[in-house]
Amino acid sequence: MSESPQALYKKILEISKEATVLASISGILEWDQETYMPPAAIGLRSQQIEMMAHLVHKHRISPRFKGALAKLIDLQTGTIAYDTLSQEQMAALREWRRDYLKTACLPAAFVKKLASTTSQALHAWADAKQHNRFRNFQPHLEKILTLLRKKADLLGFQEHPYDALLDLYEPEMTVGQLVPLFGRLKIALMTLLKNTQAKPRAHDQFLHQHYPPAAQMRFGQLLLKAMGFEAENSRLDQSMHPFCSGLAPSDTRMTTHIHEEIPMANFFAVLHEGGHGLYHQGLPEEHFGSPLGESVSLGIDESQSRWWETLIGHSYPFWQHFFPLLQEEFSEQLGGINLDTFYQAINIVRPSLIRIHADEVTYNLHIIIRFEIEKALIEGTLKTKEIPEVWNEKMREYLGVEPQSDSEGCLQDIHWAMGGIGYFPTYTLGNLYAAQLFETFCAQHPNWESRLHHGDLAFIRTWLEEKIYRFGRQYPPTELIQRATGHPLSEQPYIAYLTKKFNGI
Amino acid sequence: MSESPQALYKKILEISKEATVLASISGILEWDQETYMPPAAIGLRSQQIEMMAHLVHKHRISPRFKGALAKLIDLQTGTIAYDTLSQEQMAALREWRRDYLKTACLPAAFVKKLASTTSQALHAWADAKQHNRFRNFQPHLEKILTLLRKKADLLGFQEHPYDALLDLYEPEMTVGQLVPLFGRLKIALMTLLKNTQAKPRAHDQFLHQHYPPAAQMRFGQLLLKAMGFEAENSRLDQSMHPFCSGLAPSDTRMTTHIHEEIPMANFFAVLHEGGHGLYHQGLPEEHFGSPLGESVSLGIDESQSRWWETLIGHSYPFWQHFFPLLQEEFSEQLGGINLDTFYQAINIVRPSLIRIHADEVTYNLHIIIRFEIEKALIEGTLKTKEIPEVWNEKMREYLGVEPQSDSEGCLQDIHWAMGGIGYFPTYTLGNLYAAQLFETFCAQHPNWESRLHHGDLAFIRTWLEEKIYRFGRQYPPTELIQRATGHPLSEQPYIAYLTKKFNGI
């Protein structure tokens, strides 16, 4: 007797859930490594993480899983033969097939080779960055590129090998879409930057005094509570680099980093990671273990973090409510500062060399430089040895600043050493998605500023839940945005938002 | 071509190491659950832990493991055919065989049945304890006993079914050895108790004031540092019940519980868990993954914790060094107290109802009561419904106190509900092992008191490393003690220690 579609679906879901539980264990190991693990345990931790990765991989390409999946969806064509399955179930099957094909097409030996190459490259990169010697990293990057071109071939693509890599982070996004989008964005941002730089710059020395760590943590906790987090199912800790482990809706862990003299870096990191956290908490718990319970892409995930960090967290009404509370916690440092001065200080536009310190206007120019370079590297139209020169040229042209060393230039980011080519564009896509969503949100909530001014954040969370969280991976990113906003993805809302904001400051 | 003994040994070690790494992941999950996990994550955490337990079990009974093992050691007889293996390797093979047989003899269905029975029993016990209704727990204990008798049959034993259970916690220990040993101990302790109670009791109200948690944590850290712990490979956190996760020599995590008005409970817990921690840190790292890198028994593990908690941590010279430091941290609470008063206060002998609050004289009488009852239950000479009456009778007879409710009587401990019959005796064995080791230690270090007075703890750790830590599971517990002290296990050193100490107070 052959199994019913529902029985097969249940079987697939069960195996997928096992893999998800195993992956959530890796999540705990990684969180622990960055927060509380004694440093000497790093050797054992690497073994633990490697073993868990192996187990997750084994589950995801197991013949048991493939067998059940192939009975419901044609692995070649993606055709689903049964009409008794719900729309949601069919979406889950499509995503399972997508994941399965991407995993199964990479031979184990290739995956191992890539892992050992990037592992060595990471060490070489850290060393090259420290000693400002790009040429020590270059041969490693060369090897990575060769392997990534091979990876693109294995994964398959229609128009551009870069598409195969990009698709791992941002499903269905292509170079064909990015090039015109980023092209228009670049010109608009350069114009805007020129305009902002013509104005006198605000001062922000008062944000660079000593702000005690314990009080900083308290205020960070206050922000998360206001966003809707509860101690019952979330926590905030400290780590070298802020991150969010959305292990499950019942276990959301955010971290931040405290600089005693740069308090706003901490608070914006809290809002940023909190944005990721709300998304992961809002994913439908009943779909835990299926693609419908997962975040859809890095770009959408980033749209959620940037939403809270920038659109909300750098807005005037937000600080109308929170600045008095901040002053209460730091009366010595901020007692004599008024809201307008504070608002201008946190919104200073100042071209700089380092991406992660960039403001809302310049941030995406940093990303576009990286995208243009890595696309050319994959195409073979740019040689690795030419990177420093091209990097510095573009920095000068787009941002008007020039690195004095590769350490603060093309060696600043870890991504290429990790083999993460195709990752950078998701940062900018996150900003564009967020701004487009925000435009719709503002239209649907004309009184949002006054509600925010009074400390109401719940309605914002509810709106995002309605438009984004609850869908998991049911729709690809651009379709999700189209459904939420009624328009295809465009750079226009972002440019409009920036222009209005920075003309007003 | 057949594999060489060394190649086979290496293969066994590799599989065993994999199982150890997987088990260490469970250790992290359990540690996290008790320290930092958001409460709502408990459902997912149970799934994670269950899945890891399943994976560890699969490794340990895998045909791959059994096949390699059976080629080096006869699984029936324990005979090792090869003389090219070292003594250490042969010891490891004997222990692997031991573990394999104990795991493989239990059918999966039986293990599952026992797990679900104890899971229900744990809920029933917690409820029965809260509402003081032994009869609600009794049918669950009945079921557990039936299963444990069955388990004893499956495991096999020579003289007494209890031996099979005891052997899981304390290898090669038997009822035949315990009955006379505990019999003599009981009489001696009852006499000693009578003598101490005839004297006027010291006062200790000054130890029951408010001691701020942050300062308590600081002093706990100071104790661990003095014992030889470093932040590089260990940590101290807070949890509901103190415990030690000796995940690997590179990752030793201790926890304590802070009662704001019972500071000494915290400091003694720190010394206790620190004792476990030093043992686990001292296990030979080069044998990680083999039995030679594991703690040999619960009794020996307990001897190490009680060593630091009682023999050292309740001694006069220890506080000659540390009391001034304690006074410095808590000058308001202890400024006017002298060392003798403090020493007498921490060594008050006071029969009480609750085991975990017991002093050095009465503690083992609590254990002996439990041993006598659980032995009779397994034999069938005592019925579960008779437990409360027998418990209270024995409390009256041995300790001179009587519970007013089963919650503070036979329902106080979790062990039976967990199916842990055979576990309790290891607590008393720990005390006896420790005292016997201490007698030898004092003879070999006649100036130990003066060194301790001056804050030197390193020579104590070195001695324990030499006598205990470095052997892992190379010798069974009683042989390890015989080798370390030159004498077979006896209650005499413990009685001599207590008599001398409490006659002097």
mmCIF file of N, CA and C in Angstrom, chain A residues 420-498:
data_model
loop_
_atom_site.group_PDB
_atom_site.id
_atom_site.type_symbol
_atom_site.label_atom_id
_atom_site.label_comp_id
_atom_site.label_asym_id
_atom_site.label_seq_id
_atom_site.Cartn_x
_atom_site.Cartn_y
_atom_site.Cartn_z
ATOM 1 N N GLY A 420 32.467 34.084 1.499
ATOM 2 C CA GLY A 420 31.101 34.612 1.433
ATOM 3 C C GLY A 420 30.852 35.599 0.303
ATOM 4 N N ILE A 421 31.400 35.328 -0.860
ATOM 5 C CA ILE A 421 31.118 36.206 -1.997
ATOM 6 C C ILE A 421 29.655 36.029 -2.409
ATOM 7 N N GLY A 422 28.963 37.160 -2.587
ATOM 8 C CA GLY A 422 27.517 37.120 -2.857
ATOM 9 C C GLY A 422 26.711 37.531 -1.630
ATOM 10 N N TYR A 423 27.406 37.719 -0.533
ATOM 11 C CA TYR A 423 26.758 38.036 0.746
ATOM 12 C C TYR A 423 26.507 39.538 0.871
ATOM 13 N N PHE A 424 27.523 40.359 0.491
ATOM 14 C CA PHE A 424 27.427 41.812 0.718
ATOM 15 C C PHE A 424 26.140 42.463 0.192
ATOM 16 N N PRO A 425 25.694 42.112 -1.045
ATOM 17 C CA PRO A 425 24.510 42.812 -1.562
ATOM 18 C C PRO A 425 23.289 42.699 -0.642
ATOM 19 N N THR A 426 23.245 41.628 0.176
ATOM 20 C CA THR A 426 22.052 41.473 1.028
ATOM 21 C C THR A 426 21.946 42.600 2.044
ATOM 22 N N TYR A 427 23.078 43.225 2.409
ATOM 23 C CA TYR A 427 23.014 44.365 3.338
ATOM 24 C C TYR A 427 22.239 45.524 2.707
ATOM 25 N N THR A 428 22.572 45.818 1.461
ATOM 26 C CA THR A 428 21.883 46.930 0.797
ATOM 27 C C THR A 428 20.440 46.567 0.470
ATOM 28 N N LEU A 429 20.245 45.325 0.031
ATOM 29 C CA LEU A 429 18.860 44.895 -0.213
ATOM 30 C C LEU A 429 18.039 45.050 1.063
ATOM 31 N N GLY A 430 18.634 44.729 2.211
ATOM 32 C CA GLY A 430 17.934 44.890 3.491
ATOM 33 C C GLY A 430 17.475 46.331 3.688
ATOM 34 N N ASN A 431 18.358 47.283 3.365
ATOM 35 C CA ASN A 431 17.987 48.698 3.516
ATOM 36 C C ASN A 431 16.875 49.104 2.551
ATOM 37 N N LEU A 432 16.970 48.576 1.336
ATOM 38 C CA LEU A 432 15.932 48.920 0.345
ATOM 39 C C LEU A 432 14.584 48.302 0.703
ATOM 40 N N TYR A 433 14.603 47.026 1.060
ATOM 41 C CA TYR A 433 13.353 46.365 1.493
ATOM 42 C C TYR A 433 12.732 47.151 2.646
ATOM 43 N N ALA A 434 13.585 47.486 3.638
ATOM 44 C CA ALA A 434 13.078 48.147 4.846
ATOM 45 C C ALA A 434 12.415 49.476 4.495
ATOM 46 N N ALA A 435 13.081 50.261 3.644
ATOM 47 C CA ALA A 435 12.533 51.585 3.304
ATOM 48 C C ALA A 435 11.229 51.455 2.536
ATOM 49 N N GLN A 436 11.164 50.455 1.661
ATOM 50 C CA GLN A 436 9.929 50.272 0.887
ATOM 51 C C GLN A 436 8.781 49.834 1.806
ATOM 52 N N LEU A 437 9.094 48.957 2.751
ATOM 53 C CA LEU A 437 8.084 48.555 3.732
ATOM 54 C C LEU A 437 7.655 49.761 4.569
ATOM 55 N N PHE A 438 8.636 50.580 4.919
ATOM 56 C CA PHE A 438 8.373 51.732 5.789
ATOM 57 C C PHE A 438 7.433 52.738 5.117
ATOM 58 N N GLU A 439 7.624 52.909 3.810
ATOM 59 C CA GLU A 439 6.752 53.809 3.058
ATOM 60 C C GLU A 439 5.293 53.355 3.172
ATOM 61 N N THR A 440 5.089 52.060 3.002
ATOM 62 C CA THR A 440 3.736 51.504 3.121
ATOM 63 C C THR A 440 3.215 51.636 4.548
ATOM 64 N N PHE A 441 4.092 51.318 5.488
ATOM 65 C CA PHE A 441 3.720 51.412 6.898
ATOM 66 C C PHE A 441 3.254 52.827 7.249
ATOM 67 N N CYS A 442 4.009 53.832 6.823
ATOM 68 C CA CYS A 442 3.673 55.225 7.140
ATOM 69 C C CYS A 442 2.339 55.619 6.510
ATOM 70 N N ALA A 443 2.112 55.124 5.290
ATOM 71 C CA ALA A 443 0.855 55.434 4.617
ATOM 72 C C ALA A 443 -0.318 54.799 5.366
ATOM 73 N N GLN A 444 -0.092 53.589 5.903
ATOM 74 C CA GLN A 444 -1.176 52.890 6.596
ATOM 75 C C GLN A 444 -1.339 53.356 8.043
ATOM 76 N N HIS A 445 -0.310 53.986 8.574
ATOM 77 C CA HIS A 445 -0.381 54.512 9.949
ATOM 78 C C HIS A 445 0.022 55.983 9.941
ATOM 79 N N PRO A 446 -0.871 56.853 9.427
ATOM 80 C CA PRO A 446 -0.500 58.274 9.294
ATOM 81 C C PRO A 446 -0.101 58.904 10.642
ATOM 82 N N ASN A 447 -0.562 58.336 11.735
ATOM 83 C CA ASN A 447 -0.233 58.905 13.055
ATOM 84 C C ASN A 447 0.943 58.185 13.732
ATOM 85 N N TRP A 448 1.756 57.479 12.929
ATOM 86 C CA TRP A 448 2.817 56.667 13.548
ATOM 87 C C TRP A 448 3.774 57.493 14.397
ATOM 88 N N GLU A 449 4.039 58.733 13.963
ATOM 89 C CA GLU A 449 5.014 59.531 14.700
ATOM 90 C C GLU A 449 4.511 59.878 16.093
ATOM 91 N N SER A 450 3.225 60.186 16.162
ATOM 92 C CA SER A 450 2.699 60.555 17.482
ATOM 93 C C SER A 450 2.622 59.323 18.387
ATOM 94 N N ARG A 451 2.283 58.166 17.818
ATOM 95 C CA ARG A 451 2.240 56.949 18.645
ATOM 96 C C ARG A 451 3.644 56.590 19.147
ATOM 97 N N LEU A 452 4.606 56.727 18.243
ATOM 98 C CA LEU A 452 5.986 56.408 18.614
ATOM 99 C C LEU A 452 6.481 57.381 19.688
ATOM 100 N N HIS A 453 6.169 58.642 19.493
ATOM 101 C CA HIS A 453 6.495 59.684 20.463
ATOM 102 C C HIS A 453 6.002 59.284 21.862
ATOM 103 N N HIS A 454 4.853 58.627 21.929
ATOM 104 C CA HIS A 454 4.296 58.220 23.224
ATOM 105 C C HIS A 454 4.759 56.832 23.667
ATOM 106 N N GLY A 455 5.730 56.311 22.952
ATOM 107 C CA GLY A 455 6.351 55.071 23.425
ATOM 108 C C GLY A 455 5.642 53.808 22.980
ATOM 109 N N ASP A 456 4.693 53.934 22.044
ATOM 110 C CA ASP A 456 3.989 52.742 21.569
ATOM 111 C C ASP A 456 4.809 52.092 20.452
ATOM 112 N N LEU A 457 5.346 50.913 20.709
ATOM 113 C CA LEU A 457 6.097 50.190 19.679
ATOM 114 C C LEU A 457 5.361 48.931 19.244
ATOM 115 N N ALA A 458 4.340 48.571 20.017
ATOM 116 C CA ALA A 458 3.650 47.300 19.765
ATOM 117 C C ALA A 458 2.998 47.269 18.384
ATOM 118 N N PHE A 459 2.413 48.407 17.974
ATOM 119 C CA PHE A 459 1.711 48.389 16.680
ATOM 120 C C PHE A 459 2.686 48.199 15.523
ATOM 121 N N ILE A 460 3.923 48.595 15.715
ATOM 122 C CA ILE A 460 4.934 48.409 14.668
ATOM 123 C C ILE A 460 5.252 46.920 14.525
ATOM 124 N N ARG A 461 5.457 46.300 15.667
ATOM 125 C CA ARG A 461 5.730 44.861 15.669
ATOM 126 C C ARG A 461 4.572 44.086 15.036
ATOM 127 N N THR A 462 3.366 44.467 15.398
ATOM 128 C CA THR A 462 2.179 43.795 14.854
ATOM 129 C C THR A 462 2.133 43.918 13.329
ATOM 130 N N TRP A 463 2.471 45.107 12.835
ATOM 131 C CA TRP A 463 2.439 45.329 11.393
ATOM 132 C C TRP A 463 3.474 44.451 10.687
ATOM 133 N N LEU A 464 4.667 44.355 11.256
ATOM 134 C CA LEU A 464 5.725 43.540 10.647
ATOM 135 C C LEU A 464 5.362 42.053 10.702
ATOM 136 N N GLU A 465 4.719 41.667 11.773
ATOM 137 C CA GLU A 465 4.278 40.278 11.914
ATOM 138 C C GLU A 465 3.314 39.926 10.788
ATOM 139 N N GLU A 466 2.367 40.844 10.587
ATOM 140 C CA GLU A 466 1.335 40.698 9.569
ATOM 141 C C GLU A 466 1.941 40.626 8.163
ATOM 142 N N LYS A 467 2.939 41.481 7.900
ATOM 143 C CA LYS A 467 3.480 41.607 6.549
ATOM 144 C C LYS A 467 4.654 40.667 6.274
ATOM 145 N N ILE A 468 5.416 40.326 7.276
ATOM 146 C CA ILE A 468 6.672 39.594 7.042
ATOM 147 C C ILE A 468 6.791 38.303 7.861
ATOM 148 N N TYR A 469 6.804 38.460 9.194
ATOM 149 C CA TYR A 469 7.162 37.336 10.069
ATOM 150 C C TYR A 469 6.391 36.055 9.749
ATOM 151 N N ARG A 470 5.051 36.179 9.670
ATOM 152 C CA ARG A 470 4.208 34.983 9.654
ATOM 153 C C ARG A 470 4.372 34.124 8.411
ATOM 154 N N PHE A 471 5.033 34.685 7.379
ATOM 155 C CA PHE A 471 5.128 33.921 6.133
ATOM 156 C C PHE A 471 6.316 32.968 6.074
ATOM 157 N N GLY A 472 7.309 33.143 6.967
ATOM 158 C CA GLY A 472 8.484 32.288 6.868
ATOM 159 C C GLY A 472 9.037 32.334 5.445
ATOM 160 N N ARG A 473 9.249 31.183 4.844
ATOM 161 C CA ARG A 473 9.778 31.130 3.481
ATOM 162 C C ARG A 473 8.693 30.856 2.446
ATOM 163 N N GLN A 474 7.460 31.239 2.774
ATOM 164 C CA GLN A 474 6.371 30.910 1.852
ATOM 165 C C GLN A 474 6.521 31.582 0.490
ATOM 166 N N TYR A 475 7.028 32.804 0.485
ATOM 167 C CA TYR A 475 7.264 33.508 -0.782
ATOM 168 C C TYR A 475 8.720 33.932 -0.869
ATOM 169 N N PRO A 476 9.283 33.967 -2.077
ATOM 170 C CA PRO A 476 10.652 34.494 -2.207
ATOM 171 C C PRO A 476 10.667 35.990 -1.847
ATOM 172 N N PRO A 477 11.841 36.524 -1.462
ATOM 173 C CA PRO A 477 11.943 37.876 -0.934
ATOM 174 C C PRO A 477 11.241 38.957 -1.762
ATOM 175 N N THR A 478 11.516 38.994 -3.054
ATOM 176 C CA THR A 478 10.921 40.110 -3.824
ATOM 177 C C THR A 478 9.406 39.978 -3.906
ATOM 178 N N GLU A 479 8.903 38.740 -3.942
ATOM 179 C CA GLU A 479 7.445 38.553 -3.952
ATOM 180 C C GLU A 479 6.846 38.983 -2.616
ATOM 181 N N LEU A 480 7.552 38.680 -1.538
ATOM 182 C CA LEU A 480 7.098 39.061 -0.201
ATOM 183 C C LEU A 480 6.961 40.583 -0.104
ATOM 184 N N ILE A 481 7.963 41.279 -0.660
ATOM 185 C CA ILE A 481 7.953 42.744 -0.631
ATOM 186 C C ILE A 481 6.831 43.297 -1.514
ATOM 187 N N GLN A 482 6.686 42.703 -2.663
ATOM 188 C CA GLN A 482 5.600 43.122 -3.583
ATOM 189 C C GLN A 482 4.236 42.949 -2.908
ATOM 190 N N ARG A 483 4.050 41.800 -2.236
ATOM 191 C CA ARG A 483 2.777 41.549 -1.544
ATOM 192 C C ARG A 483 2.552 42.540 -0.393
ATOM 193 N N ALA A 484 3.640 42.853 0.317
ATOM 194 C CA ALA A 484 3.500 43.728 1.491
ATOM 195 C C ALA A 484 3.262 45.181 1.095
ATOM 196 N N THR A 485 3.844 45.595 -0.047
ATOM 197 C CA THR A 485 3.816 47.025 -0.393
ATOM 198 C C THR A 485 2.991 47.330 -1.638
ATOM 199 N N GLY A 486 2.659 46.303 -2.392
ATOM 200 C CA GLY A 486 1.905 46.529 -3.625
ATOM 201 C C GLY A 486 2.769 46.963 -4.790
ATOM 202 N N HIS A 487 4.101 47.055 -4.584
ATOM 203 C CA HIS A 487 4.999 47.493 -5.665
ATOM 204 C C HIS A 487 6.198 46.573 -5.778
ATOM 205 N N PRO A 488 6.768 46.456 -6.995
ATOM 206 C CA PRO A 488 8.026 45.701 -7.119
ATOM 207 C C PRO A 488 9.156 46.446 -6.408
ATOM 208 N N LEU A 489 10.205 45.704 -6.096
ATOM 209 C CA LEU A 489 11.346 46.293 -5.389
ATOM 210 C C LEU A 489 11.913 47.484 -6.163
ATOM 211 N N SER A 490 12.180 48.569 -5.444
ATOM 212 C CA SER A 490 12.744 49.768 -6.069
ATOM 213 C C SER A 490 13.607 50.514 -5.066
ATOM 214 N N GLU A 491 14.558 51.307 -5.589
ATOM 215 C CA GLU A 491 15.404 52.109 -4.702
ATOM 216 C C GLU A 491 14.716 53.416 -4.325
ATOM 217 N N GLN A 492 13.608 53.728 -5.009
ATOM 218 C CA GLN A 492 12.938 55.016 -4.821
ATOM 219 C C GLN A 492 12.531 55.324 -3.372
ATOM 220 N N PRO A 493 11.859 54.407 -2.688
ATOM 221 C CA PRO A 493 11.444 54.738 -1.313
ATOM 222 C C PRO A 493 12.638 55.062 -0.419
ATOM 223 N N TYR A 494 13.746 54.374 -0.625
ATOM 224 C CA TYR A 494 14.926 54.620 0.207
ATOM 225 C C TYR A 494 15.495 56.008 -0.063
ATOM 226 N N ILE A 495 15.590 56.336 -1.348
ATOM 227 C CA ILE A 495 16.112 57.656 -1.715
ATOM 228 C C ILE A 495 15.168 58.756 -1.215
ATOM 229 N N ALA A 496 13.869 58.515 -1.358
ATOM 230 C CA ALA A 496 12.894 59.516 -0.896
ATOM 231 C C ALA A 496 13.012 59.719 0.613
ATOM 232 N N TYR A 497 13.138 58.609 1.327
ATOM 233 C CA TYR A 497 13.263 58.677 2.790
ATOM 234 C C TYR A 497 14.505 59.459 3.190
ATOM 235 N N LEU A 498 15.646 59.134 2.576
ATOM 236 C CA LEU A 498 16.906 59.798 2.930
ATOM 237 C C LEU A 498 16.862 61.275 2.581
#
